[in-house]
Every structure is written in C-alpha cells, then in structure tokens.
PDB file of C-alpha atoms and ligand atoms in Angstrom:
ATOM      1  CA  MET A   1      79.273 -75.120  71.841  1.00 58.00           C
ATOM      2  CA  SER A   2      77.539 -73.221  68.950  1.00 66.00           C
ATOM      3  CA  GLN A   3      73.655 -72.349  68.785  1.00 61.00           C
ATOM      4  CA  SER A   4      71.796 -72.271  65.535  1.00 56.00           C
ATOM      5  CA  LYS A   5      67.943 -72.212  64.523  1.00 48.00           C
ATOM      6  CA  SER A   6      66.639 -75.330  62.312  1.00 46.00           C
ATOM      7  CA  PRO A   7      64.177 -75.221  60.216  1.00 46.00           C
ATOM      8  CA  LYS A   8      62.274 -78.073  61.776  1.00 50.00           C
ATOM      9  CA  SER A   9      62.894 -78.430  65.378  1.00 51.00           C
ATOM     10  CA  GLY A  10      63.986 -75.023  66.873  1.00 65.00           C
ATOM     11  CA  THR A  11      67.052 -74.601  68.178  1.00 74.00           C
ATOM     12  CA  VAL A  12      69.949 -77.172  67.508  1.00 77.00           C
ATOM     13  CA  PHE A  13      73.039 -76.983  69.638  1.00 82.00           C
ATOM     14  CA  GLN A  14      76.028 -78.362  68.328  1.00 89.00           C
ATOM     15  CA  LEU A  15      79.262 -79.189  69.541  1.00 92.00           C
ATOM     16  CA  ALA A  16      81.312 -76.979  67.713  1.00 93.00           C
ATOM     17  CA  ASP A  17      83.452 -74.367  69.543  1.00 92.00           C
ATOM     18  CA  TYR A  18      84.862 -71.267  67.979  1.00 92.00           C
ATOM     19  CA  ALA A  19      85.554 -69.575  70.407  1.00 92.00           C
ATOM     20  CA  HIS A  20      89.527 -69.705  70.661  1.00 94.00           C
ATOM     21  CA  LYS A  21      91.499 -66.955  69.192  1.00 94.00           C
ATOM     22  CA  ASN A  22      93.432 -68.430  66.252  1.00 96.00           C
ATOM     23  CA  LEU A  23      91.725 -71.659  66.206  1.00 97.00           C
ATOM     24  CA  ASP A  24      90.136 -72.957  63.728  1.00 97.00           C
ATOM     25  CA  GLY A  25      88.051 -74.720  66.352  1.00 97.00           C
ATOM     26  CA  ILE A  26      87.345 -77.461  68.535  1.00 97.00           C
ATOM     27  CA  PHE A  27      84.492 -80.103  66.830  1.00 97.00           C
ATOM     28  CA  THR A  28      82.691 -83.413  68.152  1.00 97.00           C
ATOM     29  CA  TYR A  29      81.346 -85.749  65.606  1.00 97.00           C
ATOM     30  CA  ASP A  30      79.396 -89.175  65.766  1.00 97.00           C
ATOM     31  CA  ALA A  31      81.355 -91.286  64.346  1.00 98.00           C
ATOM     32  CA  PRO A  32      78.149 -93.862  62.966  1.00 97.00           C
ATOM     33  CA  THR A  33      76.830 -90.812  61.016  1.00 96.00           C
ATOM     34  CA  GLY A  34      79.803 -88.492  60.694  1.00 96.00           C
ATOM     35  CA  SER A  35      78.122 -85.501  61.234  1.00 95.00           C
ATOM     36  CA  LEU A  36      78.523 -83.074  63.961  1.00 96.00           C
ATOM     37  CA  PHE A  37      77.178 -83.836  67.166  1.00 93.00           C
ATOM     38  CA  THR A  38      73.897 -82.417  67.690  1.00 88.00           C
ATOM     39  CA  SER A  39      71.341 -81.969  70.644  1.00 83.00           C
ATOM     40  CA  ASN A  40      67.737 -80.177  71.277  1.00 81.00           C
ATOM     41  CA  SER A  41      68.716 -78.901  74.724  1.00 79.00           C
ATOM     42  CA  ALA A  42      72.243 -77.442  75.446  1.00 79.00           C
ATOM     43  CA  SER A  43      72.682 -79.582  78.451  1.00 81.00           C
ATOM     44  CA  PHE A  44      73.411 -82.605  76.230  1.00 84.00           C
ATOM     45  CA  LYS A  45      72.074 -84.980  79.358  1.00 85.00           C
ATOM     46  CA  LYS A  46      71.162 -88.175  77.249  1.00 88.00           C
ATOM     47  CA  ASP A  47      73.278 -91.011  77.906  1.00 92.00           C
ATOM     48  CA  TYR A  48      74.316 -91.316  73.886  1.00 94.00           C
ATOM     49  CA  ASP A  49      75.029 -87.377  74.628  1.00 94.00           C
ATOM     50  CA  ARG A  50      78.068 -87.967  77.192  1.00 95.00           C
ATOM     51  CA  ALA A  51      80.747 -89.547  74.989  1.00 97.00           C
ATOM     52  CA  ALA A  52      80.575 -86.819  73.405  1.00 96.00           C
ATOM     53  CA  VAL A  53      80.631 -84.215  75.473  1.00 95.00           C
ATOM     54  CA  ASP A  54      83.323 -85.406  77.679  1.00 96.00           C
ATOM     55  CA  ALA A  55      85.439 -85.863  74.264  1.00 97.00           C
ATOM     56  CA  HIS A  56      84.741 -82.070  73.469  1.00 97.00           C
ATOM     57  CA  TYR A  57      85.806 -81.142  77.048  1.00 96.00           C
ATOM     58  CA  ASN A  58      88.706 -83.011  77.441  1.00 98.00           C
ATOM     59  CA  SER A  59      90.069 -81.978  73.956  1.00 98.00           C
ATOM     60  CA  GLU A  60      89.515 -77.942  75.356  1.00 97.00           C
ATOM     61  CA  THR A  61      91.392 -79.242  78.072  1.00 98.00           C
ATOM     62  CA  VAL A  62      94.387 -80.615  76.089  1.00 98.00           C
ATOM     63  CA  TYR A  63      94.371 -77.472  73.842  1.00 98.00           C
ATOM     64  CA  HIS A  64      94.913 -75.403  76.578  1.00 98.00           C
ATOM     65  CA  TYR A  65      97.522 -77.215  78.168  1.00 98.00           C
ATOM     66  CA  TYR A  66      99.818 -77.379  74.842  1.00 98.00           C
ATOM     67  CA  LEU A  67      98.858 -72.961  74.870  1.00 98.00           C
ATOM     68  CA  ASP A  68      99.291 -72.239  78.253  1.00 98.00           C
ATOM     69  CA  GLU A  69     102.153 -74.719  78.965  1.00 98.00           C
ATOM     70  CA  HIS A  70     104.271 -74.453  76.133  1.00 98.00           C
ATOM     71  CA  GLY A  71     102.856 -71.777  73.970  1.00 98.00           C
ATOM     72  CA  ARG A  72     101.621 -73.898  71.356  1.00 98.00           C
ATOM     73  CA  ASN A  73      98.600 -73.194  69.160  1.00 98.00           C
ATOM     74  CA  SER A  74      96.513 -76.720  68.351  1.00 98.00           C
ATOM     75  CA  LEU A  75      98.614 -79.799  67.432  1.00 98.00           C
ATOM     76  CA  ASP A  76      99.894 -78.762  64.193  1.00 98.00           C
ATOM     77  CA  ASP A  77     101.179 -75.112  66.211  1.00 98.00           C
ATOM     78  CA  LYS A  78      99.409 -73.301  63.606  1.00 98.00           C
ATOM     79  CA  GLY A  79      95.431 -73.203  64.936  1.00 98.00           C
ATOM     80  CA  MET A  80      94.568 -76.234  63.158  1.00 98.00           C
ATOM     81  CA  ALA A  81      90.937 -77.654  64.159  1.00 98.00           C
ATOM     82  CA  ILE A  82      90.763 -80.134  66.804  1.00 98.00           C
ATOM     83  CA  ASN A  83      88.502 -83.036  65.234  1.00 98.00           C
ATOM     84  CA  SER A  84      87.265 -86.195  67.740  1.00 98.00           C
ATOM     85  CA  TYR A  85      84.347 -88.609  66.761  1.00 98.00           C
ATOM     86  CA  VAL A  86      82.865 -90.932  69.171  1.00 98.00           C
ATOM     87  CA  HIS A  87      80.917 -93.754  69.397  1.00 98.00           C
ATOM     88  CA  TYR A  88      83.206 -95.698  66.851  1.00 98.00           C
ATOM     89  CA  GLY A  89      82.324 -99.133  66.291  1.00 98.00           C
ATOM     90  CA  THR A  90      81.028-101.738  68.648  1.00 98.00           C
ATOM     91  CA  ASN A  91      82.267-103.026  71.672  1.00 98.00           C
ATOM     92  CA  TYR A  92      85.622-101.127  70.641  1.00 98.00           C
ATOM     93  CA  ASN A  93      87.900-101.013  73.159  1.00 98.00           C
ATOM     94  CA  ASN A  94      90.490 -98.495  71.899  1.00 98.00           C
ATOM     95  CA  ALA A  95      90.775 -94.866  70.862  1.00 98.00           C
ATOM     96  CA  PHE A  96      93.159 -93.673  68.256  1.00 98.00           C
ATOM     97  CA  TRP A  97      94.703 -90.669  66.183  1.00 96.00           C
ATOM     98  CA  ASP A  98      94.771 -91.435  62.643  1.00 96.00           C
ATOM     99  CA  GLY A  99      97.209 -88.758  61.376  1.00 93.00           C
ATOM    100  CA  GLN A 100      94.414 -86.078  61.191  1.00 96.00           C
ATOM    101  CA  GLN A 101      91.858 -86.607  63.972  1.00 97.00           C
ATOM    102  CA  MET A 102      90.792 -88.525  67.540  1.00 98.00           C
ATOM    103  CA  THR A 103      88.425 -91.462  67.366  1.00 98.00           C
ATOM    104  CA  TYR A 104      87.049 -92.775  70.236  1.00 98.00           C
ATOM    105  CA  GLY A 105      85.304 -96.505  70.838  1.00 98.00           C
ATOM    106  CA  ASP A 106      82.600 -97.157  73.812  1.00 98.00           C
ATOM    107  CA  GLY A 107      84.387 -99.738  75.332  1.00 98.00           C
ATOM    108  CA  ASP A 108      82.464-103.037  75.831  1.00 98.00           C
ATOM    109  CA  GLY A 109      81.429-101.918  79.096  1.00 98.00           C
ATOM    110  CA  SER A 110      83.338-104.412  80.878  1.00 98.00           C
ATOM    111  CA  TYR A 111      87.019-104.434  80.205  1.00 98.00           C
ATOM    112  CA  MET A 112      86.652-100.833  79.372  1.00 98.00           C
ATOM    113  CA  ILE A 113      84.028 -98.088  79.338  1.00 98.00           C
ATOM    114  CA  SER A 114      83.703 -94.966  76.388  1.00 98.00           C
ATOM    115  CA  LEU A 115      87.266 -94.013  76.188  1.00 98.00           C
ATOM    116  CA  SER A 116      86.631 -90.512  75.863  1.00 98.00           C
ATOM    117  CA  ALA A 117      85.693 -90.355  79.254  1.00 98.00           C
ATOM    118  CA  GLY A 118      89.712 -90.085  79.843  1.00 98.00           C
ATOM    119  CA  LEU A 119      91.558 -86.997  80.063  1.00 98.00           C
ATOM    120  CA  ASP A 120      94.927 -88.993  80.140  1.00 98.00           C
ATOM    121  CA  VAL A 121      93.195 -90.730  77.072  1.00 98.00           C
ATOM    122  CA  ALA A 122      92.191 -87.984  75.016  1.00 98.00           C
ATOM    123  CA  ALA A 123      95.942 -86.291  75.951  1.00 98.00           C
ATOM    124  CA  HIS A 124      97.402 -89.371  74.630  1.00 98.00           C
ATOM    125  CA  GLU A 125      95.965 -89.202  71.551  1.00 98.00           C
ATOM    126  CA  MET A 126      96.448 -85.614  70.970  1.00 98.00           C
ATOM    127  CA  THR A 127      99.787 -85.782  71.658  1.00 98.00           C
ATOM    128  CA  HIS A 128     100.351 -88.391  68.864  1.00 98.00           C
ATOM    129  CA  GLY A 129      99.531 -85.767  66.656  1.00 98.00           C
ATOM    130  CA  VAL A 130     102.068 -83.166  68.358  1.00 98.00           C
ATOM    131  CA  THR A 131     104.260 -85.974  67.610  1.00 98.00           C
ATOM    132  CA  THR A 132     103.413 -86.248  64.023  1.00 97.00           C
ATOM    133  CA  ASN A 133     103.634 -82.321  63.538  1.00 98.00           C
ATOM    134  CA  THR A 134     107.494 -82.460  65.268  1.00 98.00           C
ATOM    135  CA  ALA A 135     109.579 -85.519  65.864  1.00 98.00           C
ATOM    136  CA  ASN A 136     107.436 -87.406  63.568  1.00 98.00           C
ATOM    137  CA  LEU A 137     108.815 -90.364  65.562  1.00 98.00           C
ATOM    138  CA  GLN A 138     108.638 -93.842  63.055  1.00 98.00           C
ATOM    139  CA  TYR A 139     105.548 -95.693  64.602  1.00 98.00           C
ATOM    140  CA  ARG A 140     108.191 -99.361  65.119  1.00 98.00           C
ATOM    141  CA  PHE A 141     110.755-100.274  67.251  1.00 98.00           C
ATOM    142  CA  GLU A 142     112.370 -97.696  69.749  1.00 99.00           C
ATOM    143  CA  PRO A 143     111.366 -94.599  67.261  1.00 99.00           C
ATOM    144  CA  GLY A 144     107.626 -95.837  68.018  1.00 99.00           C
ATOM    145  CA  ALA A 145     108.252 -96.327  71.659  1.00 99.00           C
ATOM    146  CA  LEU A 146     109.260 -93.145  72.417  1.00 99.00           C
ATOM    147  CA  ASN A 147     106.185 -91.665  70.418  1.00 98.00           C
ATOM    148  CA  GLU A 148     104.103 -93.876  72.431  1.00 98.00           C
ATOM    149  CA  ALA A 149     105.919 -93.065  75.695  1.00 99.00           C
ATOM    150  CA  PHE A 150     105.736 -89.233  74.756  1.00 99.00           C
ATOM    151  CA  SER A 151     101.946 -89.705  74.293  1.00 98.00           C
ATOM    152  CA  ASP A 152     101.590 -91.885  77.774  1.00 99.00           C
ATOM    153  CA  ILE A 153     104.048 -88.875  79.288  1.00 99.00           C
ATOM    154  CA  PHE A 154     101.775 -85.788  78.674  1.00 99.00           C
ATOM    155  CA  GLY A 155      98.824 -87.829  78.839  1.00 98.00           C
ATOM    156  CA  ALA A 156     100.312 -88.189  82.911  1.00 98.00           C
ATOM    157  CA  LEU A 157     101.186 -84.810  82.964  1.00 98.00           C
ATOM    158  CA  ILE A 158      97.843 -83.457  82.176  1.00 98.00           C
ATOM    159  CA  ASP A 159      95.691 -85.437  83.699  1.00 98.00           C
ATOM    160  CA  ASP A 160      97.719 -85.128  86.667  1.00 98.00           C
ATOM    161  CA  ALA A 161      96.009 -86.793  89.811  1.00 97.00           C
ATOM    162  CA  ASN A 162      98.510 -89.725  89.383  1.00 98.00           C
ATOM    163  CA  TRP A 163     101.086 -91.464  87.036  1.00 98.00           C
ATOM    164  CA  GLU A 164      98.324 -93.737  85.771  1.00 98.00           C
ATOM    165  CA  ILE A 165      97.062 -94.263  82.428  1.00 98.00           C
ATOM    166  CA  GLY A 166      92.986 -95.024  81.734  1.00 98.00           C
ATOM    167  CA  GLU A 167      92.167 -95.083  85.537  1.00 98.00           C
ATOM    168  CA  ASP A 168      89.178 -93.667  84.086  1.00 98.00           C
ATOM    169  CA  ILE A 169      88.064 -95.896  81.324  1.00 98.00           C
ATOM    170  CA  MET A 170      88.654 -99.218  83.080  1.00 98.00           C
ATOM    171  CA  GLY A 171      85.129-101.291  83.769  1.00 98.00           C
ATOM    172  CA  PRO A 172      84.013-103.675  85.751  1.00 98.00           C
ATOM    173  CA  GLY A 173      85.351-106.887  84.342  1.00 98.00           C
ATOM    174  CA  ALA A 174      88.809-104.787  84.487  1.00 98.00           C
ATOM    175  CA  LYS A 175      88.958-104.002  87.661  1.00 98.00           C
ATOM    176  CA  ALA A 176      87.530-107.430  89.211  1.00 98.00           C
ATOM    177  CA  ASP A 177      90.909-108.892  87.806  1.00 96.00           C
ATOM    178  CA  GLY A 178      92.885-106.042  89.459  1.00 96.00           C
ATOM    179  CA  ARG A 179      93.532-103.759  86.610  1.00 98.00           C
ATOM    180  CA  GLU A 180      92.934-100.617  88.274  1.00 98.00           C
ATOM    181  CA  SER A 181      94.512 -98.760  84.679  1.00 98.00           C
ATOM    182  CA  LEU A 182      96.152 -99.492  81.313  1.00 98.00           C
ATOM    183  CA  ARG A 183      99.770 -98.435  81.801  1.00 98.00           C
ATOM    184  CA  SER A 184     101.286 -97.297  84.949  1.00 98.00           C
ATOM    185  CA  LEU A 185     104.353 -94.714  84.486  1.00 99.00           C
ATOM    186  CA  SER A 186     105.195 -95.220  88.376  1.00 98.00           C
ATOM    187  CA  ASP A 187     105.729 -98.744  88.548  1.00 98.00           C
ATOM    188  CA  PRO A 188     105.111-100.285  85.254  1.00 98.00           C
ATOM    189  CA  SER A 189     105.517-103.879  86.268  1.00 98.00           C
ATOM    190  CA  LYS A 190     102.774-104.167  88.388  1.00 98.00           C
ATOM    191  CA  TYR A 191     100.637-105.054  85.159  1.00 98.00           C
ATOM    192  CA  PRO A 192     100.828-107.788  82.965  1.00 98.00           C
ATOM    193  CA  VAL A 193     101.552-107.737  78.988  1.00 98.00           C
ATOM    194  CA  GLY A 194      99.716-109.493  76.529  1.00 97.00           C
ATOM    195  CA  ALA A 195      99.928-112.878  76.003  1.00 98.00           C
ATOM    196  CA  ALA A 196     101.257-112.923  72.511  1.00 98.00           C
ATOM    197  CA  TYR A 197     104.078-110.853  73.656  1.00 98.00           C
ATOM    198  CA  VAL A 198     104.966-113.151  76.635  1.00 98.00           C
ATOM    199  CA  PRO A 199     107.580-114.945  74.888  1.00 98.00           C
ATOM    200  CA  TYR A 200     109.912-112.189  73.784  1.00 98.00           C
ATOM    201  CA  GLY A 201     110.444-110.729  77.007  1.00 98.00           C
ATOM    202  CA  ASN A 202     112.389-111.963  80.493  1.00 96.00           C
ATOM    203  CA  GLY A 203     109.705-114.587  81.149  1.00 95.00           C
ATOM    204  CA  LYS A 204     107.835-112.907  83.823  1.00 97.00           C
ATOM    205  CA  GLY A 205     105.352-111.482  81.210  1.00 98.00           C
ATOM    206  CA  LYS A 206     105.232-108.100  82.632  1.00 98.00           C
ATOM    207  CA  TYR A 207     105.787-104.388  81.469  1.00 98.00           C
ATOM    208  CA  PRO A 208     109.318-103.143  81.001  1.00 98.00           C
ATOM    209  CA  ALA A 209     110.939-100.795  83.817  1.00 98.00           C
ATOM    210  CA  HIS A 210     114.371-101.290  82.386  1.00 98.00           C
ATOM    211  CA  MET A 211     116.486-101.772  79.575  1.00 98.00           C
ATOM    212  CA  ASN A 212     117.254-105.567  80.777  1.00 98.00           C
ATOM    213  CA  GLU A 213     113.503-106.297  80.697  1.00 98.00           C
ATOM    214  CA  PHE A 214     113.425-104.891  76.708  1.00 98.00           C
ATOM    215  CA  TYR A 215     111.276-107.193  74.645  1.00 98.00           C
ATOM    216  CA  ASP A 216     112.588-108.257  71.509  1.00 98.00           C
ATOM    217  CA  LEU A 217     109.264-108.006  69.372  1.00 98.00           C
ATOM    218  CA  PRO A 218     108.951-108.768  65.676  1.00 98.00           C
ATOM    219  CA  ARG A 219     107.302-105.888  63.261  1.00 98.00           C
ATOM    220  CA  ASN A 220     103.949-107.887  63.591  1.00 98.00           C
ATOM    221  CA  LEU A 221     103.625-107.418  67.463  1.00 98.00           C
ATOM    222  CA  ASP A 222     102.578-104.233  68.520  1.00 98.00           C
ATOM    223  CA  ASN A 223     104.951-103.125  65.708  1.00 98.00           C
ATOM    224  CA  GLY A 224     107.738-104.229  67.347  1.00 98.00           C
ATOM    225  CA  GLY A 225     106.742-103.624  71.095  1.00 98.00           C
ATOM    226  CA  VAL A 226     105.893 -99.866  70.866  1.00 98.00           C
ATOM    227  CA  HIS A 227     103.295-100.063  73.890  1.00 98.00           C
ATOM    228  CA  ILE A 228     105.767-102.414  75.607  1.00 98.00           C
ATOM    229  CA  ASN A 229     109.131-101.117  75.662  1.00 99.00           C
ATOM    230  CA  SER A 230     107.573 -97.016  75.988  1.00 99.00           C
ATOM    231  CA  SER A 231     107.266 -98.298  79.309  1.00 99.00           C
ATOM    232  CA  ILE A 232     110.859 -98.119  80.121  1.00 99.00           C
ATOM    233  CA  ILE A 233     110.871 -94.224  78.691  1.00 99.00           C
ATOM    234  CA  ASN A 234     107.606 -93.994  81.111  1.00 99.00           C
ATOM    235  CA  HIS A 235     109.461 -94.995  83.738  1.00 99.00           C
ATOM    236  CA  ALA A 236     112.593 -92.692  83.190  1.00 99.00           C
ATOM    237  CA  ALA A 237     110.322 -90.027  82.877  1.00 99.00           C
ATOM    238  CA  TYR A 238     108.364 -90.659  86.335  1.00 99.00           C
ATOM    239  CA  THR A 239     112.033 -90.895  87.952  1.00 99.00           C
ATOM    240  CA  THR A 240     113.108 -87.641  86.589  1.00 99.00           C
ATOM    241  CA  ALA A 241     109.909 -85.823  88.023  1.00 98.00           C
ATOM    242  CA  GLN A 242     110.273 -87.207  91.639  1.00 98.00           C
ATOM    243  CA  ASP A 243     113.255 -85.256  91.605  1.00 98.00           C
ATOM    244  CA  ILE A 244     112.160 -81.766  89.594  1.00 98.00           C
ATOM    245  CA  GLY A 245     108.228 -82.151  89.466  1.00 98.00           C
ATOM    246  CA  ARG A 246     106.244 -82.346  86.729  1.00 98.00           C
ATOM    247  CA  GLU A 247     105.914 -78.602  85.493  1.00 98.00           C
ATOM    248  CA  LYS A 248     110.014 -78.756  84.646  1.00 98.00           C
ATOM    249  CA  LEU A 249     109.285 -82.775  83.762  1.00 99.00           C
ATOM    250  CA  GLY A 250     106.921 -81.200  80.781  1.00 99.00           C
ATOM    251  CA  LYS A 251     109.107 -78.058  79.526  1.00 99.00           C
ATOM    252  CA  ILE A 252     112.311 -80.733  78.974  1.00 99.00           C
ATOM    253  CA  TYR A 253     110.235 -83.491  77.389  1.00 99.00           C
ATOM    254  CA  TYR A 254     108.260 -80.865  75.145  1.00 99.00           C
ATOM    255  CA  ARG A 255     111.731 -79.014  73.812  1.00 99.00           C
ATOM    256  CA  ALA A 256     113.124 -82.999  73.271  1.00 99.00           C
ATOM    257  CA  LEU A 257     110.412 -83.865  71.369  1.00 99.00           C
ATOM    258  CA  THR A 258     110.058 -80.440  69.424  1.00 98.00           C
ATOM    259  CA  VAL A 259     113.317 -79.127  69.152  1.00 98.00           C
ATOM    260  CA  TYR A 260     116.164 -82.362  68.818  1.00 99.00           C
ATOM    261  CA  LEU A 261     114.212 -85.827  67.948  1.00 99.00           C
ATOM    262  CA  THR A 262     113.565 -87.198  64.513  1.00 98.00           C
ATOM    263  CA  PRO A 263     111.860 -89.656  62.808  1.00 99.00           C
ATOM    264  CA  THR A 264     114.219 -92.691  63.680  1.00 99.00           C
ATOM    265  CA  SER A 265     115.440 -91.584  67.078  1.00 99.00           C
ATOM    266  CA  ASP A 266     116.053 -94.393  69.509  1.00 99.00           C
ATOM    267  CA  PHE A 267     115.980 -94.506  73.673  1.00 99.00           C
ATOM    268  CA  SER A 268     119.981 -93.434  73.260  1.00 99.00           C
ATOM    269  CA  ASP A 269     119.331 -90.583  71.254  1.00 99.00           C
ATOM    270  CA  ALA A 270     116.465 -89.688  73.258  1.00 99.00           C
ATOM    271  CA  ARG A 271     118.667 -89.818  76.396  1.00 99.00           C
ATOM    272  CA  LYS A 272     120.912 -87.035  74.755  1.00 98.00           C
ATOM    273  CA  ALA A 273     117.724 -84.730  73.558  1.00 99.00           C
ATOM    274  CA  ILE A 274     116.123 -85.031  77.062  1.00 99.00           C
ATOM    275  CA  ILE A 275     119.712 -84.123  78.549  1.00 98.00           C
ATOM    276  CA  GLN A 276     120.376 -81.632  76.121  1.00 99.00           C
ATOM    277  CA  SER A 277     116.828 -80.011  76.626  1.00 99.00           C
ATOM    278  CA  ALA A 278     117.509 -79.482  80.187  1.00 99.00           C
ATOM    279  CA  VAL A 279     120.857 -78.139  79.980  1.00 99.00           C
ATOM    280  CA  ASP A 280     119.618 -75.471  77.412  1.00 99.00           C
ATOM    281  CA  LEU A 281     116.612 -74.600  79.732  1.00 98.00           C
ATOM    282  CA  TYR A 282     118.296 -74.898  83.268  1.00 98.00           C
ATOM    283  CA  GLY A 283     121.925 -74.686  82.632  1.00 98.00           C
ATOM    284  CA  ASP A 284     124.998 -76.765  82.209  1.00 98.00           C
ATOM    285  CA  GLY A 285     125.594 -78.335  86.010  1.00 98.00           C
ATOM    286  CA  SER A 286     121.919 -77.748  86.747  1.00 98.00           C
ATOM    287  CA  SER A 287     119.969 -80.135  88.973  1.00 98.00           C
ATOM    288  CA  GLU A 288     117.127 -80.625  86.333  1.00 98.00           C
ATOM    289  CA  ALA A 289     120.158 -81.601  83.958  1.00 98.00           C
ATOM    290  CA  ALA A 290     121.186 -83.918  86.598  1.00 98.00           C
ATOM    291  CA  ALA A 291     117.411 -85.052  87.194  1.00 98.00           C
ATOM    292  CA  ALA A 292     117.076 -85.607  83.492  1.00 98.00           C
ATOM    293  CA  ALA A 293     119.992 -88.447  83.479  1.00 98.00           C
ATOM    294  CA  ASN A 294     119.118 -89.801  86.260  1.00 98.00           C
ATOM    295  CA  GLY A 295     115.621 -90.886  84.757  1.00 98.00           C
ATOM    296  CA  PHE A 296     117.578 -92.549  81.864  1.00 99.00           C
ATOM    297  CA  ASN A 297     120.535 -94.203  84.550  1.00 98.00           C
ATOM    298  CA  LYS A 298     117.484 -95.438  87.133  1.00 98.00           C
ATOM    299  CA  VAL A 299     116.187 -97.820  83.514  1.00 99.00           C
ATOM    300  CA  GLY A 300     119.527 -98.953  82.055  1.00 98.00           C
ATOM    301  CA  ILE A 301     119.995 -96.015  79.256  1.00 99.00           C
ATOM    302  CA  LEU A 302     123.296 -95.333  80.288  1.00 98.00           C
ATOM    303  CA  GLU A 303     124.182 -93.790  76.948  1.00 95.00           C
TER     304      GLU A 303
HETATM  305  N1  LIG B   1      95.283 -96.340  71.598  1.00 51.97           N
HETATM  306  C1  LIG B   1      96.273 -96.764  70.689  1.00 51.97           C
HETATM  307  C2  LIG B   1      97.362 -95.629  70.668  1.00 51.97           C
HETATM  308  O1  LIG B   1      97.126 -94.763  70.600  1.00 51.97           O
HETATM  309  C3  LIG B   1      95.638 -97.200  69.375  1.00 51.97           C
HETATM  310  C4  LIG B   1      96.610 -97.386  68.485  1.00 51.97           C
HETATM  311  O2  LIG B   1      97.399 -98.647  68.755  1.00 51.97           O
HETATM  312  N2  LIG B   1      97.540 -96.950  67.565  1.00 51.97           N
HETATM  313  O3  LIG B   1      98.602 -95.772  70.562  1.00 51.97           O
HETATM  314 ZN1   ZN B   2      99.132 -94.165  71.581  1.00 51.97          ZN
END
C-alpha cells in the first residue's frame, strides 16, 4: 500500500506496493473504472474494498512463493509489475489471466463469491503468467490441458491446506449442491463435468483421473477439454506428492515447466520432462525420479 496527499480529501491510500526489490510493483485496480484502488482510510474496511485487499494480499503471497521457492522474480522473472483487476463484470463466476494481468469477478453470490478470496485462484491465474513466459503451452487439447494442470498444481502447492481448487470461493448454492470446491487433485472424479462435455467421455460424466477416462472434446468445447483433461495430470502430480511431499513436487514440476516443456508438448512429453527434471535434481535411480514416474503410471500415461 502507498500513501499520498490528495488536494481535495486529504490522505489517499492506494493498493500500490513498491516495497519489493527489483520488482516493478504490485498493483490492484477497480475493473469498472480502470483506476488504481484507493481508499480514504488505510484499513480498506468497506465491503467493496474486500475483493481488492484479497487480490492484493494473495498476489503478494504468490509472488513470494515463486521468489523464495524457485528464485523467480515475478511472472516474467524480470520483475514485471503484478497487476490485478477486481469487480469485473456482473455476477461473473470466473477469473482469468489475459496474457498480461489478472482479472477477478465477484461471483453471483450463490455458485461463487468474490473470486479473489481464493489464494489458489490467484495462484492458478498467476501461474498462467509464469507459463506464458516459459513453456508457453498452447491453450488447446493436450498442451492446453497441461497449461491448466500446471496452474491447478501450483494453485494447490501455494494454497497448501488441501488438494482442492476453489474451496474458499464456492457460494452457498454450490455447497448446498455438494460442490465444496471447483476441482480436486486428490479425487478428481468426485465432481461432475458440465452437461455439454458428458457425451465426449466414458458416459459417467465425472472429471477424469486416468487416461481411460479421457474426454475427446472438439476445439469449440473448452478448447478441447483444457479444464477437463487437466485433471489427469493433476492427479499424477498429487500421487507423486504423496510419495515425496509438496516441496520436491514443486521443484520438479517447476523445472519441467521452465526448462523442458514447449508450446506443443503433450501428456507423453510431460511424463518425460517431469521424470527428467527429477533425475536432474535428485539423481538417476533416486526415489524422487521413481515417484515422478509412479504418478504418471497411476493415471495411465506410461510412455
Ligand atoms: N479461470 C479460467 C482459467 O484460468 C478462465 C479461463 O477459462 N480462461 O483457466
Ligand atoms: Zn486456468
């Protein structure tokens, strides 16, 4: 937060943070006006401030994770500003990275509440920024599902209380329907996919946890299932973490994303990249390399 004198109303507080060395800053904006979030009081206590404070705080946490765990200075590793827009649209049940910045909806209050309240949501969107600047996985079919999976996996590593995505942003209506989170890495198939996707799967209509449940979707449905088939990779990562823990999982997957994967990498390429990353970091024949392979074996990606 920074403070400045305004000629009209005395002191104005802004969600603008210049305190991090070699970082251009962390900024949070009001989407309807496009201007930096401001308040006349340092506490930002108004209801309308809540979403902005959450986005600001969560993006700093994600920035610190990448810096402290991976030595990465912001999304581009060159200290680019971290910009977030809140209060986007009306009853908007989503958040997105648009290639340059994060945007969060308020939710409709029933299915979802303000999306910036989720640390895993912020981490998911910001990881899209890391991916754009590294592997740059194409956002369709298997490369797109990998892109989505890396966002979910780092979302779950950074918001490390559980292996669920979105548990803090589900609204009362969703919860009444048994939807406690958006996706689960530990048990993807506990949730149904949208009705439009069902005919392209095995008929059960659940998120897939194995290649034998892969959804063969056309490009015009979720870019060929990027948010659906990602669950197969999510579950591989979860399985590996059960063997070696979250920290080593993060090291291995970060190396694969930033060193080996390319825009057209598919699931088979991901298996190779992730096992190779484990070998690089922990050695050939290490238990970490075995755990990396075991995760992919579990979900039926065998070569
Ligand atoms: N929240 C979604 C995502 O980050 C929005 C989208 O589909 N682009 O993947
Ligand atoms: Zn995403």
